[in-house]
Amino acid sequence: MDRCPTIDIRELVQRRGVDFDDAFASLLRLYLDVDRHSGELTAGYDLPCHKGCDGCCHESVFVTPLEFYGVWTWLQEHYGEGERAEIVRRARAIYEAQRDAIRALNAPPPLGEVDHTQVARTIRFRCPLLGDDGGCLVYPVRELYARLFGCSFNEQSGIYGCDLSGKYFANKELTLLRARSVALQLNDLPLTDMRQIYPYYIYELFGVLEG
Ligand code: SF4
């Protein structure tokens, strides 16, 4: 597919009774607040996360519709149709190869499980928004969890991050944000009624187009 028509995200969102600009401005304020607070707490550390390290971009990262709409709006403003079409092509391939597991994220958690963590672990992919150089194509508007990865606590008070981050912070006296409680703040914003992964949202937006 080399077509990737521009989608009127504002109109799409308006159909759900939401003013996109207001909602996205609120989301950006939350991002700013989290970045600032996390930056203060980790100011004394030389975090292993650095440009070009894409370790966190090869697993299922949960994203709300509002975050996705913000990302796609930004993409449409900064990338041409050909580049967007390539992202859609990658997302479609991921979606079609792992459709059942991805759609299972929309259903209640499997019996005996409290959330979709286990299902999400079975979905492996390189984020379609990851550039060839290992940099995030939408870095300024990347999702909340990317901002918390490698610099916050998980629910077990371990590091929410990769092995590298875990080893770096091991045996250090730490005060960090708690990823889950920060992420719950998203619920105060509109268009945050579900969590899915980028390939799902992109497929939903463009899946009907011919390949
Ligand atoms: S959007 Fe960017 S930061 Fe988030 S998973 Fe994709 S490449 Fe990584």
Coordinates of N, CA and C and ligand atoms in Angstrom, one line a residue:
M1 N 0.8 -1.2 0.0 CA 0.0 0.0 0.0 C 0.9 1.2 0.0
D2 N 0.7 2.1 -1.0 CA 1.5 3.4 -0.9 C 0.6 4.6 -0.7
R3 N -0.7 4.3 -0.5 CA -1.7 5.4 -0.1 C -1.8 5.5 1.4
C4 N -1.9 6.7 1.8 CA -2.2 6.8 3.3 C -2.9 8.2 3.4
P5 N -4.1 8.2 3.1 CA -4.9 9.5 3.2 C -4.8 10.1 4.5
T6 N -4.8 11.4 4.5 CA -4.8 12.2 5.8 C -6.2 12.0 6.4
I7 N -6.1 11.6 7.7 CA -7.4 11.4 8.4 C -7.7 12.7 9.2
D8 N -8.9 13.1 9.2 CA -9.3 14.2 10.0 C -9.6 13.7 11.5
I9 N -8.5 13.7 12.2 CA -8.6 13.2 13.6 C -9.6 14.1 14.4
R10 N -9.5 15.4 14.2 CA -10.4 16.2 15.0 C -11.9 15.9 14.8
E11 N -12.2 15.7 13.5 CA -13.6 15.3 13.2 C -14.0 14.0 13.8
L12 N -13.0 13.0 13.6 CA -13.2 11.7 14.1 C -13.5 11.7 15.6
V13 N -12.8 12.5 16.3 CA -12.9 12.5 17.8 C -14.1 13.3 18.2
Q14 N -14.4 14.3 17.4 CA -15.6 15.2 17.6 C -16.9 14.3 17.6
R15 N -16.9 13.3 16.8 CA -18.0 12.4 16.7 C -18.3 11.7 18.0
R16 N -17.2 11.6 18.8 CA -17.4 11.0 20.2 C -17.6 12.1 21.2
G17 N -17.9 13.3 20.7 CA -18.2 14.4 21.6 C -17.0 15.0 22.4
V18 N -15.8 14.8 21.8 CA -14.6 15.3 22.4 C -13.9 16.3 21.6
D19 N -13.5 17.4 22.2 CA -12.7 18.4 21.5 C -11.2 17.9 21.5
F20 N -10.7 17.5 20.4 CA -9.4 16.9 20.3 C -8.3 17.9 20.9
D21 N -8.3 19.1 20.5 CA -7.3 20.0 20.9 C -7.2 20.2 22.4
D22 N -8.4 20.3 23.0 CA -8.5 20.4 24.5 C -7.9 19.1 25.1
A23 N -8.4 18.0 24.6 CA -8.0 16.7 25.2 C -6.5 16.5 25.1
F24 N -6.0 16.8 23.9 CA -4.5 16.6 23.7 C -3.7 17.5 24.5
A25 N -4.2 18.8 24.6 CA -3.4 19.7 25.5 C -3.4 19.2 26.9
S26 N -4.4 18.6 27.4 CA -4.4 18.1 28.8 C -3.4 16.9 28.8
L27 N -3.4 16.1 27.8 CA -2.4 15.0 27.8 C -1.0 15.5 27.8
L28 N -0.7 16.5 27.0 CA 0.6 17.1 26.9 C 1.0 17.7 28.3
R29 N 0.1 18.2 29.0 CA 0.4 18.8 30.3 C 0.8 17.6 31.3
L30 N 0.1 16.5 31.1 CA 0.4 15.4 32.0 C 1.8 14.9 31.6
Y31 N 2.1 14.8 30.3 CA 3.4 14.3 29.9 C 4.5 15.2 30.5
L32 N 4.3 16.5 30.4 CA 5.2 17.5 30.9 C 5.5 17.4 32.3
D33 N 4.4 17.2 33.1 CA 4.5 17.0 34.5 C 5.3 15.8 34.9
V34 N 5.0 14.7 34.2 CA 5.7 13.4 34.4 C 7.1 13.5 34.1
D35 N 7.4 14.1 32.9 CA 8.8 14.3 32.5 C 9.6 15.1 33.5
R36 N 9.0 16.2 34.0 CA 9.7 17.1 34.9 C 9.9 16.4 36.2
H37 N 8.9 15.7 36.8 CA 9.0 15.1 38.1 C 10.0 13.9 38.0
S38 N 9.9 13.1 36.9 CA 10.8 12.0 36.8 C 12.3 12.5 36.6
G39 N 12.4 13.6 35.8 CA 13.7 14.2 35.6 C 14.3 14.6 36.9
E40 N 13.5 15.2 37.8 CA 14.1 15.7 39.1 C 14.5 14.5 39.9
L41 N 13.7 13.4 39.9 CA 14.0 12.3 40.8 C 15.2 11.5 40.3
T42 N 15.5 11.6 39.0 CA 16.6 10.8 38.4 C 17.8 11.7 38.0
A43 N 17.8 12.9 38.5 CA 18.8 13.9 38.0 C 20.2 13.4 38.4
G44 N 20.4 12.7 39.5 CA 21.7 12.3 39.9 C 22.2 11.1 39.2
Y45 N 21.4 10.5 38.3 CA 21.8 9.2 37.8 C 22.1 9.3 36.3
D46 N 23.0 8.4 35.9 CA 23.4 8.4 34.4 C 22.6 7.2 33.9
L47 N 21.3 7.4 33.6 CA 20.4 6.3 33.2 C 21.0 5.6 31.9
P48 N 20.8 4.3 31.9 CA 21.2 3.5 30.7 C 20.4 3.8 29.5
C49 N 19.2 4.4 29.6 CA 18.4 4.7 28.4 C 19.1 5.9 27.7
H50 N 19.4 5.7 26.4 CA 20.0 6.7 25.6 C 19.5 6.6 24.2
K51 N 19.7 7.6 23.4 CA 19.2 7.7 22.0 C 19.8 6.5 21.3
G52 N 18.9 5.8 20.6 CA 19.4 4.7 19.8 C 19.1 3.4 20.4
C53 N 18.9 3.4 21.8 CA 18.5 2.2 22.5 C 17.0 2.0 22.3
D54 N 16.6 0.9 21.7 CA 15.2 0.7 21.4 C 14.6 -0.5 22.1
G55 N 15.3 -0.9 23.2 CA 14.9 -2.1 23.9 C 13.5 -2.1 24.3
C56 N 12.9 -1.0 24.7 CA 11.5 -0.9 25.1 C 10.5 -0.9 24.0
C57 N 11.0 -0.9 22.8 CA 10.1 -0.7 21.6 C 9.9 -2.0 20.8
H58 N 10.2 -3.1 21.5 CA 10.0 -4.4 20.9 C 9.0 -5.3 21.7
E59 N 8.2 -4.6 22.5 CA 7.2 -5.4 23.2 C 5.9 -4.6 23.2
S60 N 4.9 -5.2 23.8 CA 3.6 -4.6 23.7 C 3.5 -3.4 24.7
V61 N 3.4 -2.2 24.2 CA 3.3 -1.1 25.0 C 1.8 -0.6 25.0
F62 N 1.2 -0.5 26.1 CA -0.2 -0.2 26.1 C -0.4 1.3 25.9
V63 N -1.4 1.7 25.1 CA -1.6 3.0 24.7 C -3.1 3.3 24.7
T64 N -3.5 4.5 25.1 CA -4.9 4.8 25.1 C -5.3 5.4 23.7
P65 N -6.5 5.5 23.3 CA -6.9 6.1 22.1 C -6.4 7.5 22.0
L66 N -6.5 8.3 23.1 CA -6.1 9.7 23.0 C -4.6 9.8 22.7
E67 N -3.8 9.0 23.3 CA -2.4 9.0 23.0 C -2.2 8.6 21.5
F68 N -2.9 7.6 21.0 CA -2.7 7.3 19.6 C -3.1 8.4 18.7
Y69 N -4.3 9.0 19.0 CA -4.7 10.1 18.1 C -3.7 11.2 18.1
G70 N -3.1 11.5 19.3 CA -2.1 12.5 19.3 C -0.9 12.2 18.5
V71 N -0.4 10.9 18.6 CA 0.7 10.4 17.8 C 0.4 10.5 16.3
W72 N -0.8 10.1 15.9 CA -1.1 10.1 14.4 C -1.3 11.5 13.9
T73 N -1.8 12.4 14.7 CA -1.9 13.8 14.3 C -0.5 14.4 14.1
W74 N 0.4 14.1 15.0 CA 1.7 14.6 14.9 C 2.4 14.0 13.7
L75 N 2.2 12.7 13.4 CA 2.8 12.1 12.2 C 2.3 12.8 11.0
Q76 N 1.0 13.0 10.9 CA 0.5 13.7 9.7 C 1.0 15.1 9.5
E77 N 1.4 15.7 10.6 CA 2.0 17.1 10.5 C 3.5 17.0 10.1
H78 N 4.1 15.9 10.4 CA 5.6 15.9 10.2 C 6.1 14.9 9.2
Y79 N 5.3 14.0 8.7 CA 5.8 13.0 7.8 C 4.9 13.0 6.5
G80 N 5.5 12.7 5.4 CA 4.7 12.6 4.2 C 3.9 11.3 4.0
E81 N 3.1 11.3 3.0 CA 2.2 10.2 2.8 C 3.0 8.9 2.7
G82 N 4.1 8.9 1.9 CA 4.9 7.7 1.7 C 5.4 7.1 3.0
E83 N 5.9 8.0 3.8 CA 6.5 7.5 5.1 C 5.4 6.9 6.0
R84 N 4.2 7.6 6.0 CA 3.1 7.1 6.8 C 2.6 5.8 6.2
A85 N 2.6 5.7 4.9 CA 2.1 4.4 4.3 C 3.0 3.2 4.7
E86 N 4.3 3.5 4.8 CA 5.2 2.4 5.3 C 4.9 2.0 6.7
I87 N 4.6 3.0 7.5 CA 4.3 2.7 8.9 C 3.0 1.8 9.0
V88 N 2.0 2.2 8.1 CA 0.8 1.4 8.1 C 1.1 0.0 7.6
R89 N 1.9 -0.1 6.6 CA 2.3 -1.4 6.0 C 2.9 -2.3 7.1
R90 N 3.8 -1.7 7.9 CA 4.4 -2.5 9.0 C 3.4 -2.9 10.1
A91 N 2.5 -1.9 10.4 CA 1.5 -2.2 11.4 C 0.5 -3.3 11.0
R92 N 0.1 -3.2 9.7 CA -0.8 -4.2 9.2 C -0.2 -5.6 9.3
A93 N 1.1 -5.7 8.9 CA 1.8 -7.0 8.9 C 1.8 -7.6 10.3
I94 N 2.1 -6.8 11.3 CA 2.1 -7.2 12.7 C 0.7 -7.6 13.1
Y95 N -0.3 -6.8 12.8 CA -1.6 -7.1 13.2 C -2.1 -8.4 12.6
E96 N -1.9 -8.6 11.3 CA -2.4 -9.8 10.6 C -1.7 -11.0 11.1
A97 N -0.4 -10.9 11.5 CA 0.3 -12.1 12.0 C -0.1 -12.5 13.4
Q98 N -0.6 -11.6 14.2 CA -0.9 -11.9 15.6 C -2.3 -11.4 16.0
R99 N -3.2 -11.4 15.0 CA -4.5 -10.9 15.2 C -5.2 -11.4 16.4
D100 N -5.2 -12.7 16.7 CA -6.0 -13.3 17.8 C -5.5 -12.8 19.1
A101 N -4.2 -12.8 19.3 CA -3.6 -12.3 20.6 C -3.9 -10.8 20.7
I102 N -3.8 -10.1 19.7 CA -4.0 -8.6 19.8 C -5.5 -8.3 20.1
R103 N -6.4 -9.1 19.4 CA -7.8 -8.8 19.7 C -8.2 -9.3 21.1
A104 N -7.4 -10.3 21.6 CA -7.7 -10.8 23.0 C -7.5 -9.6 24.0
L105 N -6.7 -8.6 23.7 CA -6.5 -7.5 24.6 C -7.8 -6.7 24.8
N106 N -8.8 -6.9 23.9 CA -10.1 -6.2 24.0 C -11.1 -6.9 24.9
A107 N -10.8 -8.2 25.1 CA -11.7 -9.0 25.9 C -11.3 -8.9 27.4
P108 N -12.2 -9.4 28.3 CA -11.8 -9.4 29.7 C -10.5 -10.3 29.8
P109 N -9.7 -10.1 30.9 CA -8.5 -10.9 31.0 C -8.9 -12.4 31.1
P110 N -8.0 -13.3 30.7 CA -8.3 -14.7 30.8 C -8.6 -15.2 32.2
L111 N -9.3 -16.3 32.3 CA -9.7 -16.8 33.7 C -8.5 -16.9 34.6
G112 N -8.6 -16.4 35.8 CA -7.5 -16.5 36.7 C -6.5 -15.4 36.6
E113 N -6.6 -14.5 35.7 CA -5.6 -13.5 35.5 C -6.3 -12.1 35.8
V114 N -5.6 -11.2 36.4 CA -6.2 -9.9 36.7 C -6.1 -8.9 35.6
D115 N -5.2 -9.1 34.7 CA -5.0 -8.2 33.6 C -4.5 -8.9 32.4
H116 N -4.0 -8.1 31.4 CA -3.6 -8.7 30.1 C -2.1 -8.9 30.0
T117 N -1.4 -8.8 31.1 CA 0.0 -8.9 31.0 C 0.6 -10.1 30.3
Q118 N 0.0 -11.3 30.7 CA 0.5 -12.5 30.1 C 0.2 -12.6 28.5
V119 N -1.0 -12.1 28.2 CA -1.4 -12.1 26.7 C -0.4 -11.2 26.0
A120 N -0.2 -10.0 26.6 CA 0.6 -9.0 26.0 C 2.1 -9.5 25.7
R121 N 2.5 -10.4 26.7 CA 3.9 -10.9 26.5 C 4.0 -11.8 25.3
T122 N 2.9 -12.4 24.9 CA 3.0 -13.3 23.8 C 3.1 -12.6 22.4
I123 N 2.8 -11.3 22.5 CA 2.8 -10.5 21.2 C 4.1 -9.8 21.1
R124 N 4.9 -10.3 20.1 CA 6.2 -9.7 19.9 C 6.3 -9.0 18.6
F125 N 6.8 -7.8 18.6 CA 7.0 -7.0 17.4 C 7.9 -5.8 17.6
R126 N 8.4 -5.4 16.5 CA 9.2 -4.1 16.5 C 8.2 -3.0 16.3
C127 N 8.1 -2.0 17.1 CA 7.1 -1.0 17.0 C 7.2 -0.4 15.6
P128 N 6.0 -0.3 14.9 CA 6.0 0.3 13.6 C 6.4 1.8 13.6
L129 N 6.5 2.4 14.7 CA 6.9 3.8 14.8 C 8.4 4.0 15.1
L130 N 9.1 2.8 15.1 CA 10.5 2.9 15.3 C 11.2 3.1 14.0
G131 N 12.1 4.1 14.0 CA 12.8 4.4 12.7 C 13.9 3.4 12.4
D132 N 14.4 3.4 11.2 CA 15.5 2.5 10.9 C 16.8 2.7 11.7
D133 N 16.9 4.0 12.2 CA 18.1 4.3 13.0 C 17.9 3.9 14.5
G134 N 16.8 3.3 14.8 CA 16.6 3.0 16.2 C 16.0 4.1 17.0
G135 N 15.6 5.2 16.4 CA 15.0 6.3 17.1 C 13.5 6.3 16.9
C136 N 12.8 6.8 17.9 CA 11.4 6.9 17.8 C 10.9 8.0 16.9
L137 N 10.1 7.6 15.9 CA 9.6 8.6 14.9 C 8.7 9.7 15.5
V138 N 8.2 9.4 16.7 CA 7.2 10.3 17.3 C 7.6 10.7 18.7
Y139 N 9.0 10.8 18.9 CA 9.5 11.0 20.2 C 8.8 12.1 21.0
P140 N 8.6 13.3 20.4 CA 8.1 14.4 21.3 C 6.7 14.1 21.8
V141 N 5.9 13.2 21.1 CA 4.6 12.9 21.6 C 4.4 11.4 21.9
R142 N 5.5 10.7 22.2 CA 5.5 9.3 22.5 C 4.6 9.1 23.8
E143 N 4.1 7.9 23.9 CA 3.1 7.5 24.9 C 3.7 7.6 26.3
L144 N 2.7 7.6 27.3 CA 3.1 7.8 28.7 C 4.1 6.7 29.2
Y145 N 3.8 5.4 28.8 CA 4.6 4.4 29.3 C 6.1 4.5 28.8
A146 N 6.3 5.0 27.7 CA 7.6 5.2 27.2 C 8.4 6.2 28.1
R147 N 7.7 7.1 28.6 CA 8.3 8.1 29.5 C 8.6 7.6 30.9
L148 N 7.9 6.5 31.2 CA 8.1 5.9 32.5 C 9.1 4.7 32.5
F149 N 9.3 4.2 31.3 CA 10.2 3.0 31.2 C 11.6 3.3 31.5
G150 N 12.1 2.5 32.4 CA 13.5 2.6 32.8 C 13.8 3.7 33.9
C151 N 12.7 4.3 34.4 CA 12.9 5.4 35.4 C 11.8 5.4 36.4
S152 N 11.1 4.3 36.6 CA 10.0 4.3 37.5 C 9.9 2.9 38.2
F153 N 9.1 2.8 39.2 CA 8.9 1.5 39.9 C 7.7 0.7 39.2
N154 N 7.8 -0.6 39.2 CA 6.6 -1.4 38.8 C 5.8 -1.7 40.1
E155 N 4.8 -2.5 40.0 CA 4.0 -2.8 41.2 C 4.6 -3.6 42.2
Q156 N 5.7 -4.3 41.9 CA 6.5 -5.0 42.9 C 7.6 -4.2 43.5
S157 N 7.6 -2.9 43.2 CA 8.7 -2.0 43.7 C 10.0 -2.4 43.0
G158 N 10.0 -3.1 41.9 CA 11.2 -3.3 41.1 C 11.2 -2.2 40.1
I159 N 12.2 -2.3 39.2 CA 12.2 -1.2 38.2 C 11.3 -1.6 37.0
Y160 N 10.5 -0.6 36.6 CA 9.7 -0.8 35.4 C 10.6 -0.5 34.3
G161 N 11.2 -1.5 33.7 CA 12.1 -1.3 32.6 C 12.8 -2.5 32.2
C162 N 13.8 -2.4 31.4 CA 14.5 -3.6 30.9 C 15.6 -4.1 31.9
D163 N 16.2 -5.2 31.5 CA 17.3 -5.8 32.4 C 18.4 -4.8 32.7
L164 N 18.7 -4.0 31.7 CA 19.8 -3.0 31.8 C 19.5 -2.0 32.9
S165 N 18.2 -1.5 32.9 CA 17.8 -0.6 33.9 C 17.8 -1.2 35.3
G166 N 17.3 -2.5 35.3 CA 17.2 -3.2 36.6 C 18.6 -3.3 37.2
K167 N 19.6 -3.7 36.4 CA 20.9 -3.9 36.9 C 21.5 -2.5 37.3
Y168 N 21.2 -1.5 36.5 CA 21.8 -0.2 36.9 C 21.3 0.3 38.2
F169 N 20.0 0.1 38.5 CA 19.4 0.6 39.7 C 19.6 -0.3 40.9
A170 N 20.1 -1.6 40.7 CA 20.2 -2.6 41.7 C 21.0 -2.0 42.9
N171 N 20.5 -2.2 44.1 CA 21.2 -1.9 45.3 C 21.4 -0.3 45.5
K172 N 20.6 0.4 44.8 CA 20.7 1.9 45.0 C 19.4 2.3 45.8
E173 N 19.7 3.3 46.7 CA 18.5 3.9 47.5 C 17.8 4.8 46.5
L174 N 16.5 4.5 46.3 CA 15.8 5.2 45.2 C 14.5 5.7 45.6
T175 N 14.2 6.9 45.1 CA 12.8 7.4 45.0 C 12.5 7.6 43.6
L176 N 11.5 6.9 43.1 CA 11.1 7.0 41.7 C 9.6 7.1 41.6
L177 N 9.1 7.5 40.5 CA 7.6 7.5 40.3 C 7.2 6.0 40.3
R178 N 5.9 5.8 40.5 CA 5.3 4.5 40.4 C 4.5 4.5 39.1
A179 N 5.0 3.6 38.2 CA 4.4 3.6 36.8 C 2.9 3.5 36.8
R180 N 2.4 2.5 37.6 CA 1.0 2.2 37.6 C 0.1 3.4 38.0
S181 N 0.5 4.0 39.2 CA -0.3 5.1 39.7 C -0.2 6.3 38.7
V182 N 0.9 6.5 38.1 CA 1.0 7.6 37.1 C 0.1 7.3 36.0
A183 N 0.1 6.1 35.5 CA -0.7 5.7 34.3 C -2.2 5.8 34.6
L184 N -2.5 5.7 35.9 CA -4.0 5.8 36.2 C -4.5 7.2 36.0
Q185 N -3.5 8.2 36.0 CA -4.0 9.6 35.8 C -4.5 9.8 34.4
L186 N -4.2 8.9 33.5 CA -4.7 9.0 32.1 C -6.2 8.9 32.2
N187 N -6.7 8.1 33.2 CA -8.2 7.9 33.2 C -9.0 9.2 33.4
D188 N -8.3 10.2 33.9 CA -9.0 11.5 34.1 C -9.3 12.2 32.8
L189 N -8.6 11.7 31.7 CA -8.7 12.4 30.4 C -9.7 11.7 29.5
P190 N -10.3 12.4 28.5 CA -11.2 11.7 27.6 C -10.5 10.7 26.7
L191 N -11.2 9.8 26.1 CA -10.6 8.9 25.1 C -9.6 8.0 25.7
T192 N -9.8 7.6 26.9 CA -8.8 6.7 27.6 C -9.5 5.5 28.2
D193 N -10.6 5.1 27.5 CA -11.5 4.0 28.0 C -10.9 2.6 27.7
M194 N -9.8 2.5 26.9 CA -9.3 1.2 26.6 C -7.8 1.4 26.5
R195 N -7.1 0.2 26.5 CA -5.7 0.2 26.2 C -5.4 -0.9 25.1
Q196 N -4.6 -0.4 24.1 CA -4.3 -1.4 23.0 C -2.9 -1.0 22.6
I197 N -2.4 -1.7 21.6 CA -1.1 -1.4 21.1 C -1.1 -0.7 19.7
Y198 N 0.0 -0.1 19.3 CA -0.1 0.7 18.1 C -0.6 0.0 16.9
P199 N -0.1 -1.3 16.6 CA -0.6 -2.0 15.4 C -2.1 -2.1 15.4
Y200 N -2.7 -2.3 16.5 CA -4.2 -2.4 16.5 C -4.8 -1.1 16.1
Y201 N -4.4 0.0 16.7 CA -5.0 1.3 16.3 C -4.8 1.7 14.9
I202 N -3.6 1.4 14.4 CA -3.3 1.8 13.0 C -4.1 0.9 12.1
Y203 N -4.2 -0.4 12.4 CA -5.0 -1.3 11.6 C -6.5 -0.8 11.6
E204 N -7.0 -0.4 12.7 CA -8.4 0.0 12.8 C -8.6 1.3 12.0
L205 N -7.6 2.1 11.9 CA -7.7 3.4 11.1 C -7.6 3.1 9.6
F206 N -6.8 2.1 9.3 CA -6.4 1.9 7.8 C -6.7 0.5 7.3
G207 N -7.1 -0.4 8.2 CA -7.2 -1.8 7.8 C -8.0 -2.1 6.6
V208 N -9.0 -1.2 6.3 CA -9.9 -1.4 5.2 C -9.3 -1.1 3.9
L209 N -8.2 -0.4 3.9 CA -7.6 0.0 2.6 C -6.9 -1.2 2.0
E210 N -6.9 -1.3 0.7 CA -6.4 -2.4 0.0 C -4.8 -2.4 0.2
G211 N -4.3 -3.6 0.4 CA -2.9 -3.8 0.5 C -2.2 -3.7 -0.8
Ligands
SF4_1 S1 6.1 5.0 19.9 FE1 8.3 5.3 20.0 S2 8.8 5.1 22.2 FE2 6.8 4.1 21.8 S3 7.2 2.0 21.5 FE3 7.1 3.0 19.5 S4 9.2 3.6 18.9 FE4 9.2 3.1 21.1

